[in-house]
């Protein structure tokens, strides 16, 4: 028998990033003692049989007497990982582990990273459906568009637990929070805003939908993809883009990003492309630019600041970081607390409002959203999401006030 080992380049072996990731970033820990025969008889046989029988008679008890009431599956196929693209399931695992520890740190939610060795839509859906009884929620991660839309929709229809594609909705929630505070600072009205979204992938579609749900007039929105403005006369639209065309750009404007930005108050970039400064010159002065591509924003902040009063990016080394960690831990915390069967648009809007409110008493152009490390965020989001779940009739448990402000572990 032979054993193979693979050694890193010495320069990488001395890299603190690799040191931190060695043997992974998480582990399983027991929550009960196993130090005596009595402990064993309660935690395992024969005591465990009584719990199994009770759950067999009343399946809803599983959320109270197993870990499923507080655990989320972080599921990826490795097809759209960060800015790295389709790198496959093994290479995606460090990101999914990272997502799992963010769930725990900020929301007190246990999470299990699952990277699937398939990019077939039917197979992926079937595997997640088969795994679902072990979890209280499903966080889909880094699955490429347009496949991600169908996968999320069908899993949400099939399962009675929340299904949430964070690349879509986490980004959209934080964008909405930032836009709410930016417009408040500038004295603008949501329903008057003329908004251009550069990027019609997962995040662009979700941002469009959540902004409309929050009161933005879809007629005043324009979405652009790599081929230009999305409009109803284009013959190359996939179903997701065709839906965008039906609810935005009512005037039927055509052309590229330069034509789209003429008269715009807001630019939201989620495309990964570069937007030329000449296109920004067509915007209304003193507006808003969110350039969220990572690691290189569509417009660098020092350039964006020439044309906008408020600028945000997706990076932590610039002011106003639009970071999904402000959203997903609290959203799942609230959904699990309420035993929600799904995550509705109003739950997402409630999450955004809660994020915005955390800094509403100290709004500044360079601080329109809280820090990703602000400990107030997840409890506030959880409480708002749970209340919205109750209002929308998707909560199976009416949480007591104390439950709605669960502190992170």
Coordinates of C-alpha atoms in Angstrom, one line a residue:
X1 CA 0.0 0.0 0.0
X2 CA 1.3 3.4 -0.8
X3 CA 0.3 6.8 0.6
X4 CA 0.5 10.1 -1.2
X5 CA 1.0 13.5 0.3
X6 CA 1.0 16.8 -1.5
X7 CA 3.2 19.6 -0.2
X8 CA 2.6 23.3 -0.8
X9 CA 5.2 25.5 -2.3
X10 CA 7.4 26.7 0.6
X11 CA 6.2 30.3 0.1
X12 CA 2.6 29.2 0.4
X13 CA 3.3 27.0 3.4
X14 CA 4.5 30.0 5.3
X15 CA 1.4 32.0 4.3
X16 CA -0.8 32.8 7.4
X17 CA -3.9 32.3 5.2
X18 CA -2.9 28.6 4.6
X19 CA -1.9 28.3 8.3
X20 CA -5.5 29.4 9.3
X21 CA -7.2 27.0 6.9
X22 CA -5.1 23.9 7.8
X23 CA -7.4 21.0 8.7
X24 CA -10.4 23.3 8.0
X25 CA -12.1 26.0 10.0
X26 CA -14.7 24.1 11.9
X27 CA -15.5 20.9 13.9
X28 CA -18.4 19.1 15.6
X29 CA -18.8 19.4 19.3
X30 CA -21.1 17.6 21.7
X31 CA -23.7 19.5 23.7
X32 CA -24.1 16.8 26.4
X33 CA -21.8 15.0 28.8
X34 CA -20.8 11.4 28.1
X35 CA -18.9 10.6 31.3
X36 CA -21.0 7.8 32.8
X37 CA -23.2 4.8 32.0
X38 CA -26.2 6.9 32.8
X39 CA -25.1 9.6 30.3
X40 CA -24.8 6.9 27.6
X41 CA -28.2 5.4 28.4
X42 CA -29.8 8.9 28.0
X43 CA -27.9 10.1 25.0
X44 CA -28.0 6.8 23.1
X45 CA -29.6 3.5 23.7
X46 CA -32.0 2.8 25.4
X47 CA -33.2 6.4 26.1
X48 CA -32.9 7.7 22.5
X49 CA -35.5 5.2 21.4
X50 CA -38.2 7.0 23.3
X51 CA -37.4 10.3 21.5
X52 CA -37.4 8.5 18.1
X53 CA -40.8 7.0 18.8
X54 CA -42.2 10.4 19.8
X55 CA -40.9 12.0 16.6
X56 CA -42.3 9.2 14.5
X57 CA -45.7 9.9 16.0
X58 CA -45.4 13.7 15.8
X59 CA -42.7 14.7 13.2
X60 CA -42.8 18.4 14.2
X61 CA -41.1 17.4 17.5
X62 CA -37.8 16.9 15.5
X63 CA -37.2 20.6 15.7
X64 CA -37.3 20.5 19.5
X65 CA -35.5 17.2 20.2
X66 CA -32.8 17.1 17.4
X67 CA -30.4 19.7 16.2
X68 CA -32.5 20.4 13.1
X69 CA -34.3 23.3 14.8
X70 CA -31.0 25.3 14.7
X71 CA -29.0 23.9 11.8
X72 CA -28.7 25.0 8.2
X73 CA -27.2 23.2 5.2
X74 CA -24.8 25.4 3.2
X75 CA -25.1 23.8 -0.3
X76 CA -23.0 24.5 -3.3
X77 CA -22.0 22.9 -6.6
X78 CA -18.9 25.0 -6.9
X79 CA -20.1 26.6 -10.2
X80 CA -19.9 30.3 -9.3
X81 CA -17.5 30.7 -6.3
X82 CA -16.7 34.3 -5.3
X83 CA -14.9 35.8 -8.2
X84 CA -13.2 32.5 -9.0
X85 CA -15.9 31.0 -11.2
X86 CA -16.6 27.3 -11.8
X87 CA -13.9 25.8 -9.7
X88 CA -15.9 22.7 -8.6
X89 CA -17.0 21.2 -5.2
X90 CA -13.6 20.5 -3.6
X91 CA -12.2 23.9 -4.3
X92 CA -15.4 25.5 -3.1
X93 CA -15.3 23.9 0.4
X94 CA -13.1 26.6 2.1
X95 CA -15.8 29.2 1.1
X96 CA -18.6 27.0 2.4
X97 CA -16.8 26.4 5.7
X98 CA -16.3 30.1 6.0
X99 CA -20.0 30.7 5.4
X100 CA -20.8 28.1 8.1
X101 CA -18.6 29.8 10.8
X102 CA -20.2 33.2 9.9
X103 CA -23.6 31.7 10.6
X104 CA -22.4 30.5 14.0
X105 CA -20.5 33.6 15.0
X106 CA -23.1 36.2 14.0
X107 CA -26.4 34.3 14.3
X108 CA -25.8 31.5 16.7
X109 CA -26.9 29.2 13.9
X110 CA -25.1 25.9 13.3
X111 CA -24.4 25.2 9.7
X112 CA -23.0 22.3 7.7
X113 CA -21.1 22.9 4.4
X114 CA -22.1 20.5 1.7
X115 CA -20.4 20.6 -1.7
X116 CA -22.1 18.4 -4.3
X117 CA -20.3 16.8 -7.2
X118 CA -23.0 17.5 -9.7
X119 CA -24.1 20.6 -11.7
X120 CA -27.1 18.9 -13.1
X121 CA -30.2 20.8 -12.0
X122 CA -32.4 17.7 -11.5
X123 CA -29.8 15.8 -9.6
X124 CA -28.9 18.7 -7.4
X125 CA -32.6 19.3 -6.5
X126 CA -33.2 15.6 -5.8
X127 CA -30.1 15.4 -3.5
X128 CA -31.1 18.5 -1.5
X129 CA -34.6 17.2 -1.1
X130 CA -33.3 13.9 0.2
X131 CA -31.0 15.7 2.7
X132 CA -33.6 18.2 3.9
X133 CA -35.0 16.1 6.8
X134 CA -31.6 16.7 8.6
X135 CA -31.9 20.5 8.5
X136 CA -34.0 23.4 9.5
X137 CA -33.1 25.5 6.5
X138 CA -31.2 25.4 3.2
X139 CA -28.7 28.1 2.2
X140 CA -27.8 27.8 -1.5
X141 CA -24.4 29.3 -2.2
X142 CA -22.3 30.0 -5.3
X143 CA -24.6 28.3 -7.8
X144 CA -24.4 29.9 -11.3
X145 CA -27.2 31.8 -12.9
X146 CA -29.7 31.1 -14.5
X147 CA -29.7 27.6 -13.0
X148 CA -29.8 29.1 -9.4
X149 CA -33.3 30.6 -10.1
X150 CA -34.9 27.3 -11.0
X151 CA -33.1 25.4 -8.3
X152 CA -34.2 27.8 -5.5
X153 CA -37.8 28.1 -6.8
X154 CA -38.3 24.3 -7.1
X155 CA -36.7 23.5 -3.7
X156 CA -38.8 26.3 -2.0
X157 CA -42.0 24.8 -3.5
X158 CA -41.0 21.2 -2.5
X159 CA -39.8 21.8 1.0
X160 CA -41.4 23.0 4.2
X161 CA -38.3 24.7 5.5
X162 CA -36.7 28.0 4.3
X163 CA -34.6 27.9 1.1
X164 CA -32.5 31.0 0.5
X165 CA -29.9 31.6 -2.2
X166 CA -27.7 34.1 -0.5
X167 CA -25.9 35.3 -3.6
X168 CA -29.3 36.6 -4.7
X169 CA -31.1 37.7 -1.6
X170 CA -28.4 38.4 0.9
X171 CA -26.9 41.0 -1.5
X172 CA -30.4 42.4 -2.3
X173 CA -31.3 42.8 1.4
X174 CA -28.1 44.8 2.2
X175 CA -28.4 46.9 -0.9
X176 CA -32.0 47.8 0.1
X177 CA -30.8 48.7 3.6
X178 CA -28.0 50.9 2.2
X179 CA -30.3 52.6 -0.4
X180 CA -32.9 53.3 2.3
X181 CA -30.3 55.2 4.4
X182 CA -28.7 56.9 1.4
X183 CA -32.0 58.3 0.2
X184 CA -32.8 59.4 3.7
X185 CA -29.5 61.3 3.9
X186 CA -30.1 62.9 0.5
X187 CA -33.8 63.7 1.1
X188 CA -35.0 61.6 -1.8
X189 CA -38.1 59.5 -2.1
X190 CA -38.0 55.8 -3.0
X191 CA -40.7 56.0 -5.6
X192 CA -39.0 58.9 -7.4
X193 CA -35.7 57.2 -7.8
X194 CA -34.4 56.4 -11.3
X195 CA -32.2 53.3 -10.8
X196 CA -29.8 51.5 -13.1
X197 CA -28.6 48.0 -12.2
X198 CA -25.5 46.8 -14.1
X199 CA -25.7 43.0 -14.0
X200 CA -28.7 40.7 -14.7
X201 CA -27.4 37.6 -12.9
X202 CA -28.5 36.3 -9.5
X203 CA -27.9 39.4 -7.5
X204 CA -29.2 41.8 -10.2
X205 CA -32.5 39.9 -10.5
X206 CA -33.0 39.7 -6.7
X207 CA -32.1 43.4 -6.1
X208 CA -34.7 44.4 -8.7
X209 CA -37.4 42.4 -7.1
X210 CA -36.7 43.4 -3.5
X211 CA -36.4 47.1 -4.4
X212 CA -39.8 46.9 -6.1
X213 CA -41.2 45.1 -3.1
X214 CA -39.9 48.0 -0.9
X215 CA -41.6 50.7 -3.0
X216 CA -39.3 51.5 -5.8
X217 CA -41.2 52.2 -9.1
X218 CA -40.1 49.4 -11.5
X219 CA -41.0 51.6 -14.4
X220 CA -38.1 53.9 -13.4
X221 CA -35.6 51.0 -13.2
X222 CA -33.3 49.9 -16.0
X223 CA -31.3 46.6 -15.9
X224 CA -28.2 46.0 -18.1
X225 CA -26.4 42.8 -18.9
X226 CA -23.3 42.2 -20.9
X227 CA -25.2 42.9 -24.1
X228 CA -26.8 46.2 -23.0
X229 CA -30.1 47.3 -21.7
X230 CA -32.6 44.6 -20.9
X231 CA -35.8 45.4 -22.8
X232 CA -38.8 43.5 -24.1
X233 CA -37.8 43.6 -27.8
X234 CA -34.6 41.7 -27.3
X235 CA -34.8 38.1 -28.6
X236 CA -31.9 36.7 -26.5
X237 CA -33.4 36.9 -23.0
X238 CA -33.6 33.8 -20.7
X239 CA -36.8 33.5 -18.6
X240 CA -35.3 35.4 -15.7
X241 CA -34.3 38.4 -17.9
X242 CA -37.7 38.3 -19.7
X243 CA -39.4 38.7 -16.4
X244 CA -37.1 41.7 -15.7
X245 CA -38.0 43.2 -19.0
X246 CA -41.7 42.9 -18.2
X247 CA -41.4 44.9 -14.9
X248 CA -38.7 47.5 -15.7
X249 CA -37.7 50.0 -18.4
X250 CA -41.3 50.8 -19.3
X251 CA -40.1 53.5 -21.7
X252 CA -38.3 50.9 -23.7
X253 CA -34.9 52.5 -23.6
X254 CA -32.2 50.7 -25.7
X255 CA -28.4 50.8 -25.9
X256 CA -25.7 50.1 -23.4
X257 CA -24.8 51.3 -19.9
X258 CA -24.0 54.8 -21.2
X259 CA -27.5 55.2 -22.5
X260 CA -29.0 53.6 -19.4
X261 CA -27.3 56.1 -17.0
X262 CA -28.6 59.2 -18.7
X263 CA -30.7 60.9 -16.0
X264 CA -30.2 58.1 -13.4
X265 CA -30.1 58.9 -9.7
X266 CA -28.7 55.5 -8.7
X267 CA -26.2 53.1 -10.1
X268 CA -26.0 49.6 -8.6
X269 CA -23.2 47.5 -10.1
X270 CA -23.3 43.7 -9.6
X271 CA -21.7 42.7 -12.9
X272 CA -18.0 42.4 -12.5
X273 CA -17.4 44.6 -15.5
X274 CA -15.9 48.1 -15.7
X275 CA -18.0 51.2 -16.2
X276 CA -16.3 54.0 -18.0
X277 CA -16.3 57.4 -16.4
X278 CA -17.9 59.0 -19.4
X279 CA -21.0 57.0 -18.7
X280 CA -21.2 58.3 -15.1
X281 CA -21.3 61.8 -16.4
X282 CA -24.8 61.3 -17.6
X283 CA -26.1 60.7 -14.1
X284 CA -28.0 63.3 -12.1
X285 CA -25.4 65.1 -9.9
X286 CA -25.3 64.2 -6.2
X287 CA -26.7 60.8 -6.6
X288 CA -25.7 57.3 -5.4
X289 CA -23.3 54.7 -6.7
X290 CA -23.0 51.2 -5.3
X291 CA -20.1 49.5 -7.2
X292 CA -20.2 46.0 -5.6
X293 CA -18.1 43.8 -7.8
X294 CA -15.2 42.1 -5.9
X295 CA -12.3 42.4 -5.8
X296 CA -12.4 45.2 -8.4
X297 CA -15.5 47.5 -8.2
X298 CA -17.1 48.5 -11.5
X299 CA -16.1 52.1 -10.6
X300 CA -13.3 52.9 -8.1
X301 CA -14.6 55.1 -5.2
X302 CA -12.4 58.1 -6.0
X303 CA -13.9 58.2 -9.5
X304 CA -17.4 57.5 -8.4
X305 CA -17.2 60.3 -5.8
X306 CA -16.9 62.8 -8.7
X307 CA -20.4 62.0 -9.8
X308 CA -22.2 60.8 -6.6
X309 CA -22.7 62.1 -3.1
X310 CA -22.8 58.6 -1.6
X311 CA -20.6 55.7 -2.7
X312 CA -20.5 52.1 -1.5
X313 CA -18.6 49.0 -2.6
X314 CA -18.3 45.3 -1.6
X315 CA -14.9 45.7 -0.1
X316 CA -13.9 46.1 3.5
X317 CA -11.1 48.6 2.8
X318 CA -13.5 51.3 1.5
X319 CA -16.3 53.0 3.4
X320 CA -19.9 51.5 3.2
X321 CA -19.2 47.8 2.6
X322 CA -22.2 46.0 1.3
X323 CA -21.6 42.7 3.0
X324 CA -24.0 39.8 3.0
X325 CA -22.9 38.9 6.6
X326 CA -25.2 41.8 7.7
X327 CA -28.2 39.8 6.4
X328 CA -28.0 36.0 6.2
X329 CA -27.2 35.1 9.9
X330 CA -30.1 37.2 11.2
X331 CA -32.5 36.1 8.5
X332 CA -32.0 32.4 9.2
X333 CA -31.9 33.1 13.0
X334 CA -35.3 34.7 12.7
X335 CA -36.7 32.1 10.3
X336 CA -35.6 29.3 12.6
X337 CA -37.0 31.0 15.7
X338 CA -40.3 31.3 14.0
X339 CA -40.1 27.8 12.4
X340 CA -40.9 29.5 9.1
X341 CA -41.8 27.4 6.1
X342 CA -40.3 29.8 3.6
X343 CA -38.7 33.3 3.4
X344 CA -41.1 35.8 1.9
X345 CA -40.3 39.1 0.2
X346 CA -41.7 41.0 3.2
X347 CA -39.3 39.1 5.5
X348 CA -36.4 40.3 3.3
X349 CA -37.7 43.8 3.3
X350 CA -38.1 43.6 7.1
X351 CA -34.5 42.4 7.4
X352 CA -33.3 45.4 5.3
X353 CA -35.2 47.8 7.4
X354 CA -33.7 46.4 10.6
X355 CA -30.1 46.6 9.2
X356 CA -30.8 50.3 8.2
X357 CA -32.3 51.1 11.6
X358 CA -29.1 50.0 13.4
X359 CA -27.3 53.1 12.2
X360 CA -30.2 55.4 11.6
X361 CA -29.3 57.7 14.5
X362 CA -25.8 58.3 13.2
X363 CA -26.2 58.4 9.5
X364 CA -23.2 59.8 7.5
X365 CA -22.3 59.6 3.8
X366 CA -19.4 57.2 4.8
X367 CA -21.5 55.1 7.1
X368 CA -24.9 54.2 5.6
X369 CA -24.8 50.6 6.8
X370 CA -23.4 49.0 10.0
X371 CA -20.0 47.4 10.2
X372 CA -20.1 43.7 9.4
X373 CA -18.8 43.1 12.9
X374 CA -21.6 45.1 14.7
X375 CA -23.1 42.8 17.3
X376 CA -26.5 44.6 17.2
X377 CA -27.3 43.6 13.6
X378 CA -28.1 39.9 13.7
X379 CA -30.5 40.1 16.8
X380 CA -32.3 43.1 15.2
X381 CA -32.6 41.3 11.9
X382 CA -33.8 38.1 13.6
X383 CA -36.5 39.9 15.5
X384 CA -37.8 41.7 12.4
X385 CA -37.8 38.6 10.2
X386 CA -39.6 36.5 12.8
X387 CA -42.3 39.1 13.2
X388 CA -42.7 39.4 9.4
X389 CA -43.0 35.6 9.2
X390 CA -45.8 35.7 11.7
X391 CA -47.5 38.5 9.7
X392 CA -47.2 36.6 6.5
X393 CA -48.6 33.4 8.0
X394 CA -45.6 31.3 7.4
X395 CA -44.5 30.9 11.0
X396 CA -45.2 27.6 12.8
X397 CA -44.2 29.0 16.2
X398 CA -45.1 32.4 17.6
X399 CA -41.8 33.3 19.2
X400 CA -41.8 35.1 22.6
X401 CA -40.1 38.5 22.6
X402 CA -37.0 37.0 24.3
X403 CA -36.7 34.4 21.5
X404 CA -36.7 37.2 18.9
X405 CA -33.5 38.7 20.1
X406 CA -31.4 35.6 20.3
X407 CA -27.8 36.5 20.9
X408 CA -25.0 34.9 18.8
X409 CA -23.1 32.1 20.4

